[in-house]
Coordinates of C-alpha atoms in Angstrom, one line a residue:
M1316 CA 0.0 0.0 -0.2
A1317 CA 1.5 3.0 -1.2
S1318 CA 2.3 5.8 1.6
M1319 CA 0.1 8.9 1.2
L1320 CA 2.4 10.3 4.1
Q1321 CA 5.0 12.5 3.6
P1322 CA 8.6 12.7 6.2
G1323 CA 9.0 15.6 8.2
V1324 CA 5.1 17.0 8.0
L1325 CA 2.3 16.6 10.3
T1326 CA -1.2 15.5 9.1
L1327 CA -4.5 15.3 10.4
A1328 CA -6.9 12.7 9.3
A1329 CA -10.8 12.4 10.5
T1330 CA -11.9 9.2 11.7
P1331 CA -15.4 7.6 11.1
I1332 CA -18.1 9.4 13.5
G1333 CA -19.7 5.8 14.2
N1334 CA -19.8 3.6 11.4
P1335 CA -16.2 2.2 10.6
L1336 CA -17.4 1.7 6.9
D1337 CA -17.2 5.8 6.5
A1338 CA -13.3 5.8 6.3
S1339 CA -12.1 6.9 3.5
V1340 CA -9.0 5.4 1.4
R1341 CA -6.6 7.8 2.6
L1342 CA -7.2 7.2 6.3
M1343 CA -6.5 3.9 5.2
R1344 CA -3.2 4.3 3.9
A1345 CA -1.9 7.2 6.3
L1346 CA -2.6 4.6 9.3
G1347 CA -0.8 1.7 7.3
S1348 CA 2.0 4.3 6.6
A1349 CA 2.8 6.4 9.4
E1350 CA 5.8 6.3 11.5
L1351 CA 4.0 8.0 14.5
I1352 CA 0.7 8.1 15.4
A1353 CA -0.9 10.5 18.0
A1354 CA -4.1 9.2 18.9
E1355 CA -6.6 10.2 21.5
D1356 CA -7.6 6.9 22.9
T1357 CA -5.2 4.3 21.6
R1358 CA -8.1 1.6 22.1
R1359 CA -10.1 3.1 20.0
L1360 CA -7.6 3.2 17.4
T1361 CA -6.3 -0.6 17.9
R1362 CA -10.5 -1.3 17.3
L1363 CA -10.7 1.4 14.3
A1364 CA -7.8 -0.7 12.7
A1365 CA -9.2 -4.2 13.2
D1366 CA -12.5 -3.0 11.9
L1367 CA -10.8 -1.6 8.6
E1368 CA -8.0 -4.9 8.4
V1369 CA -5.3 -2.0 8.5
E1370 CA -2.1 -3.2 9.9
I1371 CA -0.4 -0.4 12.6
T1372 CA 3.6 -0.8 12.5
A1373 CA 3.9 2.8 13.4
R1374 CA 4.7 3.9 16.9
V1375 CA 1.6 4.6 19.0
V1376 CA 1.1 7.2 21.7
S1377 CA -2.0 8.9 23.3
Y1378 CA -2.6 12.7 22.6
H1379 CA -5.3 14.1 24.3
E1380 CA -6.4 17.5 26.8
H1381 CA -4.2 16.4 29.4
N1382 CA -1.0 15.5 28.1
E1383 CA -1.1 17.7 24.9
A1384 CA 1.6 20.2 26.0
Q1385 CA 3.7 17.2 26.8
R1386 CA 3.3 15.2 23.6
T1387 CA 3.4 17.8 21.0
G1388 CA 7.4 18.4 21.9
Q1389 CA 7.5 14.8 21.3
L1390 CA 5.5 15.2 17.8
L1391 CA 8.2 18.1 16.9
E1392 CA 11.0 15.7 17.5
A1393 CA 9.7 13.3 15.3
L1394 CA 8.7 15.7 12.8
G1395 CA 12.7 16.8 13.0
A1396 CA 13.4 13.6 12.6
G1397 CA 11.6 13.3 8.9
L1398 CA 9.2 11.3 10.4
R1399 CA 5.8 10.5 9.0
V1400 CA 3.5 12.2 12.0
L1401 CA -0.4 11.2 12.1
I1402 CA -3.0 12.8 14.7
V1403 CA -6.1 11.1 14.8
T1404 CA -8.9 11.5 17.4
D1405 CA -11.7 9.1 18.9
A1406 CA -14.3 10.7 16.1
G1407 CA -14.5 13.1 13.2
M1408 CA -11.7 15.7 12.8
P1409 CA -8.9 16.7 15.2
V1410 CA -8.9 20.2 16.2
V1411 CA -12.4 20.6 16.2
S1412 CA -13.6 20.2 19.7
D1413 CA -10.7 17.5 20.0
P1414 CA -6.9 17.5 20.4
G1415 CA -4.5 19.1 17.7
F1416 CA -4.9 22.3 17.8
R1417 CA -2.0 23.1 20.1
A1418 CA 0.3 20.8 18.0
V1419 CA -0.8 22.2 14.5
G1420 CA 0.1 26.3 16.1
A1421 CA 3.8 24.6 17.0
A1422 CA 4.5 22.9 14.0
T1423 CA 3.6 25.9 12.0
S1424 CA 5.2 28.1 13.7
A1425 CA 8.3 25.7 14.0
G1426 CA 8.2 25.6 10.3
Y1427 CA 6.6 22.3 9.8
E1428 CA 4.1 21.9 6.6
V1429 CA 0.6 20.6 8.0
S1430 CA -1.8 18.8 6.0
V1431 CA -5.4 17.4 6.6
I1432 CA -7.1 13.8 5.5
P1433 CA -10.6 15.2 5.2
G1434 CA -13.3 12.6 6.3
P1435 CA -16.7 12.3 8.5
S1436 CA -18.5 15.3 10.3
A1437 CA -20.7 15.3 12.8
V1438 CA -21.7 18.9 12.8
L1439 CA -22.3 18.6 9.1
T1440 CA -24.3 15.2 9.4
A1441 CA -26.5 16.5 12.0
L1442 CA -26.9 19.9 9.8
A1443 CA -28.2 18.2 6.8
S1444 CA -30.4 15.8 8.4
S1445 CA -31.8 18.6 10.8
G1446 CA -34.1 20.0 8.2
I1447 CA -32.9 23.7 9.5
A1448 CA -31.6 25.9 6.8
P1449 CA -28.0 25.3 6.4
D1450 CA -26.9 28.3 4.1
R1451 CA -25.5 30.2 7.0
F1452 CA -24.0 28.5 10.7
T1453 CA -21.6 28.6 13.4
F1454 CA -20.6 25.9 15.6
E1455 CA -20.5 26.6 19.0
G1456 CA -19.1 23.4 20.4
F1457 CA -19.9 22.3 24.1
P1458 CA -22.2 25.0 26.1
P1459 CA -20.9 25.2 29.7
R1460 CA -21.7 22.7 32.2
R1461 CA -23.0 25.0 34.8
D1462 CA -26.3 25.8 34.7
G1463 CA -25.1 29.9 35.3
R1464 CA -22.0 29.9 32.9
R1465 CA -24.3 28.1 30.2
T1466 CA -27.3 30.7 30.4
S1467 CA -24.4 33.7 30.0
T1468 CA -23.0 31.8 27.4
L1469 CA -26.7 31.6 25.7
Q1470 CA -27.6 35.1 26.0
P1471 CA -25.4 36.5 23.6
L1472 CA -26.4 34.2 21.0
V1473 CA -30.4 35.0 21.2
S1474 CA -30.3 37.4 18.0
E1475 CA -28.0 35.2 16.3
Q1476 CA -29.6 34.7 12.7
R1477 CA -27.4 32.0 11.5
T1478 CA -28.0 28.2 12.3
M1479 CA -26.4 27.1 15.3
I1480 CA -24.8 23.8 15.8
F1481 CA -23.5 22.8 19.4
F1482 CA -22.2 18.9 20.9
E1483 CA -23.5 17.7 24.0
S1484 CA -23.1 15.2 26.7
P1485 CA -26.1 12.6 26.9
R1486 CA -26.1 13.0 30.4
R1487 CA -26.6 17.1 30.0
T1488 CA -28.1 17.3 27.5
A1489 CA -31.9 17.9 29.0
A1490 CA -30.8 20.6 31.3
T1491 CA -28.8 22.3 27.6
L1492 CA -32.3 22.0 26.0
A1493 CA -34.0 23.4 28.6
S1494 CA -31.5 26.5 28.9
M1495 CA -31.9 27.0 25.1
A1496 CA -35.3 27.0 25.6
A1497 CA -35.5 29.6 28.3
A1498 CA -32.8 31.6 26.3
F1499 CA -34.4 31.4 22.4
G1500 CA -38.0 30.9 23.0
S1501 CA -39.8 27.1 23.7
D1502 CA -40.8 27.6 20.0
R1503 CA -37.9 28.2 18.1
S1504 CA -37.2 25.3 15.8
A1505 CA -34.3 22.7 16.7
A1506 CA -32.9 19.5 15.8
V1507 CA -31.0 17.1 18.2
A1508 CA -29.2 14.2 16.2
R1509 CA -27.8 11.4 18.2
E1510 CA -25.7 8.3 17.5
L1511 CA -25.1 9.4 14.3
T1512 CA -24.1 6.8 11.5
K1513 CA -24.5 4.2 14.1
T1514 CA -26.8 0.9 14.7
H1515 CA -29.4 3.5 16.7
E1516 CA -29.5 7.0 15.1
Q1517 CA -31.8 9.4 15.6
V1518 CA -33.0 12.7 14.6
L1519 CA -35.6 14.3 16.8
R1520 CA -36.9 17.4 15.0
G1521 CA -39.5 19.7 16.6
S1522 CA -39.6 23.0 19.2
L1523 CA -36.9 23.6 21.7
G1524 CA -39.5 23.4 24.1
E1525 CA -40.6 20.0 23.1
L1526 CA -37.2 18.6 22.7
A1527 CA -36.7 19.8 26.2
D1528 CA -39.8 18.2 27.1
W1529 CA -38.5 14.8 25.6
A1530 CA -35.4 14.8 27.0
A1531 CA -36.6 15.5 30.6
A1532 CA -38.6 12.4 30.1
T1533 CA -36.1 10.2 28.5
E1534 CA -32.7 8.8 29.4
V1535 CA -30.4 10.1 26.5
L1536 CA -28.1 8.0 25.2
G1537 CA -24.8 8.3 22.7
E1538 CA -23.3 11.0 21.2
I1539 CA -25.3 14.2 21.1
V1540 CA -25.5 16.8 18.2
I1541 CA -28.1 20.0 18.8
V1542 CA -29.0 22.1 15.9
V1543 CA -31.2 25.2 16.6
A1544 CA -32.4 27.5 13.9
G1545 CA -31.3 31.2 13.9
A1546 CA -33.1 34.0 15.0
E1547 CA -35.7 35.8 12.8
P1548 CA -34.5 39.0 11.5
V1549 CA -36.0 41.8 13.2
T1550 CA -36.3 44.9 11.2
A1551 CA -36.3 48.5 12.6
R1552 CA -38.2 51.2 12.7
A1553 CA -36.6 54.6 11.6
E1554 CA -39.3 56.5 14.0
D1555 CA -37.6 54.6 17.1
L1556 CA -34.1 55.5 16.3
I1557 CA -34.5 59.4 16.0
E1558 CA -33.4 60.1 19.6
E1559 CA -30.3 58.2 19.5
V1560 CA -29.6 59.9 16.1
L1561 CA -30.1 63.2 18.0
A1562 CA -28.4 62.6 21.1
R1563 CA -25.1 61.9 19.3
A1564 CA -25.6 65.0 17.3
S1565 CA -26.1 66.9 20.8
A1566 CA -23.0 65.4 22.2
G1567 CA -21.1 67.1 18.9
E1568 CA -21.3 64.7 16.3
R1569 CA -22.2 65.9 13.2
L1570 CA -26.2 65.3 12.2
K1571 CA -25.3 63.3 9.3
D1572 CA -22.4 61.0 10.7
A1573 CA -24.9 60.1 13.7
A1574 CA -27.3 58.9 11.0
K1575 CA -25.1 57.3 9.5
Q1576 CA -23.8 55.1 12.4
V1577 CA -26.8 54.2 13.7
A1578 CA -27.7 52.8 10.5
Q1579 CA -25.5 50.7 10.4
H1580 CA -26.6 48.6 13.5
A1581 CA -30.6 49.0 12.0
P1582 CA -31.7 46.6 9.4
G1583 CA -33.9 48.1 7.1
V1584 CA -33.3 51.5 7.6
T1585 CA -31.1 54.0 6.0
S1586 CA -28.8 56.8 6.6
R1587 CA -30.9 59.3 4.3
E1588 CA -34.2 58.4 5.9
L1589 CA -33.0 58.6 9.4
Y1590 CA -31.1 62.2 8.6
D1591 CA -34.5 63.7 7.3
L1592 CA -36.7 62.7 9.9
A1593 CA -34.1 63.9 12.7
L1594 CA -34.1 67.3 10.5
Q1595 CA -37.8 67.3 11.0
Q1596 CA -37.7 66.6 14.5
R1597 CA -35.2 69.6 14.9
R1598 CA -37.5 71.7 12.8
A1599 CA -40.5 70.9 14.7

């Protein structure tokens, strides 16, 4: 099997998120030709290699959030020695809510090339199956575990118009959905995807209130991705913004500049409209 890796190049490879048959040919070749593999969980790597019938001859080291700092230096040494170095995580793409970011930063700072072998993505799989608008979206990762911090993290997202995608532990799914229903409104459309590509794959679609009720009454199991529809755009009214324009002008700003600045943050309202209304107010 021909090597897909280059000596002295750090390679990141996406692994299946559930079904081993989703492994790419490039991943299989990389596993078979690497000389050093940094794996988030070495046991899962061994199981994946067995499922794919790939023989790993590389030295395998663990590489996770608790030893990244220590292991990254070893990876750089291996790159310096011209070895074929590969990073894989338990599922999906390294770096994205998984180890690897530190290694990429260190490698590029030291002048080494970084290559990526793409593959399965829980984010895109959940988005595609959710039935929620996919044209613009934002990945928010794992919400904070504590209720207070989770609430404060969700609050700035209330007016986010892009579809939002979150990862979550099954143990915290009910609490997180309840927090989302409280922050975004119980009628906001959402989807919960669990065990994607696995035997018990399930995608539930509905309002946040409905999904929060489901999670509260169910023992949620498996890997969880939550997709939440973005907020509906709010069209501002020029009449409601005149006081702000006049206040800025009273503070010394040119009226035309004040109207322009306010209009920048008011969808559907033009600076000309604000300027004309402000002049009318002054003359009244």
